[in-house]
Structures are given as C-alpha cells and as structure tokens.
Coordinates of C-alpha atoms in Angstrom, one line a residue:
Chain A
M4 CA 0.0 14.8 6.5
E5 CA 3.0 16.8 7.7
L6 CA 5.4 17.9 4.9
V7 CA 8.4 20.1 5.6
A8 CA 9.6 22.2 2.7
D9 CA 13.1 23.7 2.3
H10 CA 13.3 26.0 -0.7
Q11 CA 16.7 27.2 -1.8
G12 CA 16.8 28.9 -5.2
D13 CA 16.2 26.4 -7.9
L14 CA 15.9 23.5 -5.4
L15 CA 13.0 22.4 -3.3
I16 CA 13.4 19.6 -0.8
V17 CA 10.2 18.3 0.7
T18 CA 10.5 15.9 3.6
A19 CA 7.5 13.6 4.4
M20 CA 7.3 13.5 8.2
E21 CA 4.6 10.8 8.5
N22 CA 5.5 7.1 8.5
R23 CA 2.9 6.2 5.9
I24 CA 1.3 7.5 2.7
D25 CA -1.8 5.3 2.4
A26 CA -5.4 5.4 1.1
A27 CA -6.4 7.4 4.2
G28 CA -3.8 10.1 3.5
A29 CA -3.1 10.1 -0.2
I30 CA -5.4 12.9 -1.1
Q31 CA -4.2 15.1 1.7
F32 CA -0.6 14.4 0.6
K33 CA -1.4 15.4 -3.0
D34 CA -3.2 18.6 -1.9
R35 CA -0.4 19.7 0.4
M36 CA 2.2 19.0 -2.3
R37 CA 0.2 21.0 -4.8
E38 CA 0.5 24.0 -2.5
I39 CA 4.2 23.4 -1.7
V40 CA 5.4 23.0 -5.3
K41 CA 3.9 26.4 -6.3
V42 CA 7.3 28.0 -5.6
S43 CA 9.6 28.4 -8.5
A44 CA 12.0 25.5 -8.2
R45 CA 13.1 23.5 -11.2
R46 CA 14.2 20.6 -9.2
V47 CA 12.0 19.0 -6.5
L48 CA 13.4 16.3 -4.1
L49 CA 10.9 14.3 -2.1
D50 CA 12.5 12.8 1.0
L51 CA 10.6 9.6 1.8
S52 CA 13.2 8.2 4.3
R53 CA 10.7 8.4 7.2
V54 CA 7.9 6.7 5.2
A55 CA 7.8 3.0 6.1
F56 CA 4.7 2.2 4.2
L57 CA 3.2 3.4 0.9
D58 CA 0.3 1.7 -0.8
S59 CA -1.1 2.0 -4.4
S60 CA -3.1 5.1 -3.4
G61 CA 0.1 6.7 -2.0
L62 CA 2.0 5.7 -5.2
G63 CA -0.7 7.2 -7.3
A64 CA -0.4 10.4 -5.4
V65 CA 3.3 10.6 -5.9
V66 CA 2.8 10.0 -9.6
A67 CA 0.1 12.8 -9.6
V68 CA 2.6 15.2 -8.0
M69 CA 5.1 14.5 -10.7
K70 CA 2.5 15.1 -13.4
L71 CA 1.4 18.4 -11.9
L72 CA 5.0 19.6 -11.9
G73 CA 4.8 19.6 -15.7
P74 CA 7.4 18.6 -18.3
D75 CA 10.0 21.2 -17.3
R76 CA 10.3 20.4 -13.6
K77 CA 11.6 17.2 -12.2
L78 CA 10.5 15.2 -9.1
E79 CA 13.2 13.1 -7.6
L80 CA 12.8 10.7 -4.7
V81 CA 15.1 10.2 -1.8
G82 CA 15.6 7.4 0.7
L83 CA 13.0 4.8 -0.1
T84 CA 12.6 2.3 2.8
P85 CA 12.5 -1.4 1.9
T86 CA 8.7 -1.8 1.7
V87 CA 8.3 1.5 -0.3
A88 CA 11.0 0.5 -2.7
K89 CA 9.2 -2.8 -3.2
V90 CA 6.1 -1.1 -4.3
F91 CA 8.0 1.1 -6.8
R92 CA 9.9 -1.9 -8.1
L93 CA 6.9 -4.2 -8.6
T94 CA 4.9 -1.4 -10.4
R95 CA 8.0 -0.5 -12.5
M96 CA 7.7 3.1 -11.3
D97 CA 11.3 2.8 -10.2
S98 CA 12.1 3.2 -13.9
I99 CA 10.2 6.5 -14.1
F100 CA 11.6 8.4 -11.1
T101 CA 15.2 9.3 -10.3
I102 CA 15.7 7.7 -6.9
H103 CA 18.6 8.7 -4.6
P104 CA 19.6 6.6 -1.6
S105 CA 20.1 9.8 0.4
I106 CA 20.1 13.6 -0.3
P107 CA 22.7 14.0 -3.0
E108 CA 26.0 15.4 -1.7
G109 CA 26.3 19.2 -1.8
L110 CA 22.6 19.8 -1.3
S111 CA 21.7 20.9 2.2
H112 CA 18.6 19.7 4.0
A113 CA 16.2 21.2 6.4
G114 CA 15.3 18.0 8.2
Chain B
M24 CA -12.9 -22.0 0.1
P25 CA -9.4 -23.6 -0.3
V26 CA -8.6 -23.3 3.4
D27 CA -10.2 -24.5 6.6
P28 CA -12.4 -22.1 8.5
P29 CA -10.9 -20.7 11.7
G30 CA -11.4 -22.4 15.0
G31 CA -13.4 -19.4 16.3
G32 CA -13.4 -15.7 16.9
G33 CA -10.8 -13.8 18.9
D34 CA -7.1 -14.1 19.2
A35 CA -4.8 -17.0 18.9
S36 CA -6.7 -19.4 21.1
G37 CA -8.7 -22.5 20.4
S38 CA -7.8 -25.4 18.2
T39 CA -6.1 -23.3 15.4
P40 CA -2.8 -22.0 16.6
G41 CA -1.8 -18.5 15.3
C42 CA -5.2 -17.5 14.2
T43 CA -6.8 -14.1 14.5
R44 CA -10.1 -12.7 13.2
I45 CA -11.0 -9.0 13.2
V46 CA -14.0 -7.0 11.9
I47 CA -13.1 -3.7 10.3
P48 CA -15.5 -0.9 9.4
A49 CA -15.2 -0.1 5.6
D50 CA -13.3 3.2 6.0
P51 CA -9.8 4.1 5.0
L52 CA -8.8 5.3 8.5
A53 CA -10.3 2.2 10.1
V54 CA -8.3 0.1 7.7
R55 CA -5.1 2.0 8.7
E56 CA -5.9 1.4 12.4
A57 CA -6.6 -2.2 11.9
L58 CA -3.4 -2.8 10.0
R59 CA -1.5 -0.9 12.7
A60 CA -3.0 -3.1 15.4
L61 CA -2.4 -6.3 13.5
F62 CA 1.2 -5.5 12.6
D63 CA 2.2 -4.0 15.9
T64 CA 0.6 -6.2 18.5
L65 CA -0.7 -9.5 17.2
L66 CA 0.7 -12.6 15.6
L67 CA 2.4 -10.8 12.7
R68 CA 5.0 -9.3 15.0
A69 CA 6.7 -12.7 14.8
L70 CA 7.5 -12.2 11.1
P71 CA 10.7 -10.7 9.8
A72 CA 10.5 -7.1 8.6
D73 CA 10.5 -8.0 4.9
E74 CA 7.6 -10.4 5.2
R75 CA 5.6 -8.0 7.4
G76 CA 6.1 -5.4 4.7
T77 CA 4.9 -7.7 2.0
A78 CA 1.9 -8.8 4.1
E79 CA 1.0 -5.2 4.9
I80 CA 1.0 -4.2 1.2
V81 CA -1.2 -7.1 0.1
L82 CA -3.7 -6.7 3.0
A83 CA -3.9 -2.9 2.6
E84 CA -4.6 -3.3 -1.1
A85 CA -7.2 -6.0 -0.6
L86 CA -9.0 -4.1 2.2
N87 CA -8.9 -0.7 0.5
N88 CA -10.3 -2.2 -2.7
I89 CA -13.3 -3.3 -0.7
V90 CA -13.7 0.2 0.9
E91 CA -13.4 1.9 -2.5
H92 CA -15.3 -0.4 -4.7
A93 CA -17.4 -3.1 -3.0
Y94 CA -18.7 -0.5 -0.4
A95 CA -18.4 2.5 -2.8
C96 CA -22.0 3.6 -2.2
D97 CA -22.5 2.5 1.5
G98 CA -20.4 1.6 4.4
G99 CA -20.2 -1.9 5.8
K100 CA -18.1 -4.4 7.6
I101 CA -15.0 -6.3 6.4
E102 CA -14.1 -9.6 8.2
L103 CA -10.5 -10.5 8.1
T104 CA -9.2 -13.9 9.2
L105 CA -5.5 -14.7 9.4
Q106 CA -3.9 -18.0 10.1
L107 CA -0.2 -18.1 10.6
H108 CA 1.4 -21.5 9.8
Q109 CA 5.1 -22.5 9.7
S110 CA 5.7 -21.3 6.1
E111 CA 2.6 -19.4 5.2
L112 CA 0.1 -16.8 6.3
V113 CA -3.4 -17.8 5.1
C114 CA -5.7 -14.8 4.6
Q115 CA -9.4 -14.7 4.2
I116 CA -11.4 -11.6 3.7
E117 CA -15.2 -11.3 3.5
D118 CA -17.6 -8.4 2.8
Q119 CA -21.2 -7.8 1.9
G120 CA -20.6 -5.1 -0.7
L121 CA -21.0 -5.1 -4.4
A122 CA -19.7 -8.1 -6.4
M123 CA -16.6 -7.9 -8.5
P124 CA -17.5 -7.0 -12.1
R125 CA -18.4 -10.2 -14.0
D126 CA -17.8 -12.0 -10.7
A127 CA -14.0 -12.2 -11.4
L128 CA -10.9 -10.6 -10.1
P129 CA -9.2 -7.8 -12.1
S130 CA -6.2 -9.0 -14.2
G131 CA -3.9 -6.5 -12.5
E132 CA -1.9 -6.0 -15.7
L133 CA 0.1 -2.8 -15.6
T134 CA -0.7 -0.1 -18.2
A135 CA 2.2 0.3 -20.6
I136 CA 4.3 3.3 -19.6
S137 CA 4.5 5.9 -22.4
G138 CA 5.8 9.2 -21.2
A139 CA 5.4 11.0 -17.9
A140 CA 2.3 13.0 -18.8
A141 CA 0.4 9.8 -19.5
L142 CA 1.4 7.8 -16.5
P143 CA -1.4 6.0 -14.7
E144 CA -2.2 7.2 -11.1
G145 CA -4.1 4.0 -10.2
G146 CA -4.6 0.4 -11.2
F147 CA -1.6 -0.7 -9.2
G148 CA -3.5 -2.5 -6.5
W149 CA -4.4 -5.8 -8.1
H150 CA -1.0 -6.0 -9.7
L151 CA 0.6 -5.8 -6.3
I152 CA -1.7 -8.4 -4.8
R153 CA -1.1 -10.8 -7.6
A154 CA 2.6 -10.3 -7.6
L155 CA 3.0 -10.9 -3.8
S156 CA 0.4 -13.5 -3.0
R157 CA -0.4 -17.1 -4.1
D158 CA -3.5 -19.2 -4.4
L159 CA -5.6 -16.1 -4.9
H160 CA -9.3 -17.0 -5.1
Y161 CA -12.5 -15.0 -5.2
R162 CA -16.1 -16.1 -5.1
R163 CA -19.5 -14.6 -4.6
V164 CA -21.6 -16.6 -2.2
G165 CA -25.0 -15.5 -0.9
G166 CA -24.4 -11.8 -1.3
R167 CA -20.9 -12.0 0.2
N168 CA -17.5 -11.5 -1.5
Q169 CA -15.0 -14.1 -0.3
L170 CA -11.3 -13.4 -1.1
S171 CA -8.5 -15.7 0.0
F172 CA -4.8 -15.9 -0.6
R173 CA -1.6 -17.2 0.9
L174 CA 1.6 -15.3 1.7
D175 CA 4.9 -17.1 2.1
V176 CA 6.5 -16.5 5.5
G177 CA 9.1 -17.9 7.7
Q178 CA 11.8 -18.0 5.1
S179 CA 14.4 -16.5 7.4
R180 CA 13.2 -18.3 10.5
R181 CA 14.4 -21.7 9.3

C-alpha cells in the first residue's frame, strides 16, 4: 500500500497511490497511515482520487484512521471516484467526513 | 435456488449465453485477483462503468464475508457463477464453510451514528449488499452455503 505524504506546517496531505483499498490491503493501509499521521499536523487531507475501488474493509480502515487522529485533528477526504463515493453515500459516511472534489485551492500538493 | 443452474463450467460457452464460473481460494488476495480477472477480461467488461462498480462492491462484500466468517478457521474454496442477461446479472456463490448464524443473513442495518469517537469500523458489508442487489437468498444445503442475488444491468445500453 503506497502512500505519499506531503507535510507542510499544520497541513498533511496523504495521497493513496494504489487503485484499491480492499480487504486484502485495509490493515496495511491503516498501519501505514498510523505511522504517517504521527507528525504534528492539525489538518490531514487524504487524496483518494487514484482509488477506483474501496470495499467495507477499506471504509472501516478510513474510519479507523479518523478515530486515531483524535478529537482535535481532522481527516478530510479528497477526490472520491464514483464507486468509492457510492460506498460512502450508501453507508452514510459521507455525512461524517468533509469531502472535497479536489485539493482545496491554495493548498499545494506533492503528487 | 431461484435461478437455473449454469450450463456447465468454463467461460461463456454452451447453452447459457454470458455465463462464467470460477473457483476462488478463500483468501483476500485471491478474491482481489479473481475480481480483477472478472472485471478486466470476462463478460463484465461489457457493462457500463457505474454497473461494473456496483457489481464489484456486491461481489467483493459477499466473497470477503465468506473468507472472513464462513472460512474463519480454515481455508476452502468459493464457487462463483455469473450469468449475464439483457437486464440483470445473476450471481450464485457457494462455499463449504461455517453456516450463517441461525441459518439467516444478517440484517445489514447501519449502527446509528453518534459522534466520531463511537463510529463503527465494520458492519457495512451486508448493508451494501442489501442496498445494491435484489432477490437476495441464502440457504444451507448439505454442508454448503448457497447465496444468490441479482444485479440490475444494461440500463444505459437500451
């Protein structure tokens, strides 16, 4: 599970480079994210624009990452592809996360 | 079962058009590879992207449930049969793992969301299957689990 992290001050942008976060990769994703979010950044953006497929295990892993950030840090999602957006919508997780169509203007991006 | 059995093993040949049957080892990586093969190369390539996405969600959830629960203690094999018709994809999945608790499918109801700290990290799978499929049936026959459902397809081909 390749994740590219770009840390700038209070902002951490993580780009998922794989095209799927599924049952075979969810634990690895969570473990890698656990390491990456150890830096001090209050705002974490997870760019999922390269992820074409995410199943319930992948969704659970994204939720777990948000929980391990704790109450004072925010996980925002960027660039949900149609099938991924469908999973968030049907499970009502789209009401939990702030979801951006693309990296918000003014924030630079490593990818 | 609510659907006819396939005409035989192998790819879209024989008396049943658009039929494919594959046997998948009960392992998350094998499930991933099987889905990739199905969606990249076989009959599902004919579907529009939206319907392929829906089919992949439902099949992934159904197959991974078997890996994680039915075959929780031991490995095993999963048989998947797909029949593509004009307006529906008929899916049948069989395994020889543990039976569903009380021989019934989980309700798939979502847990009420109450604050980020209490969010569920699982329990989404059956909700997705129920939301996206129809004619969902499960039965336990002779030590085998038989799951079948239909997916609407071909909406944008007409």
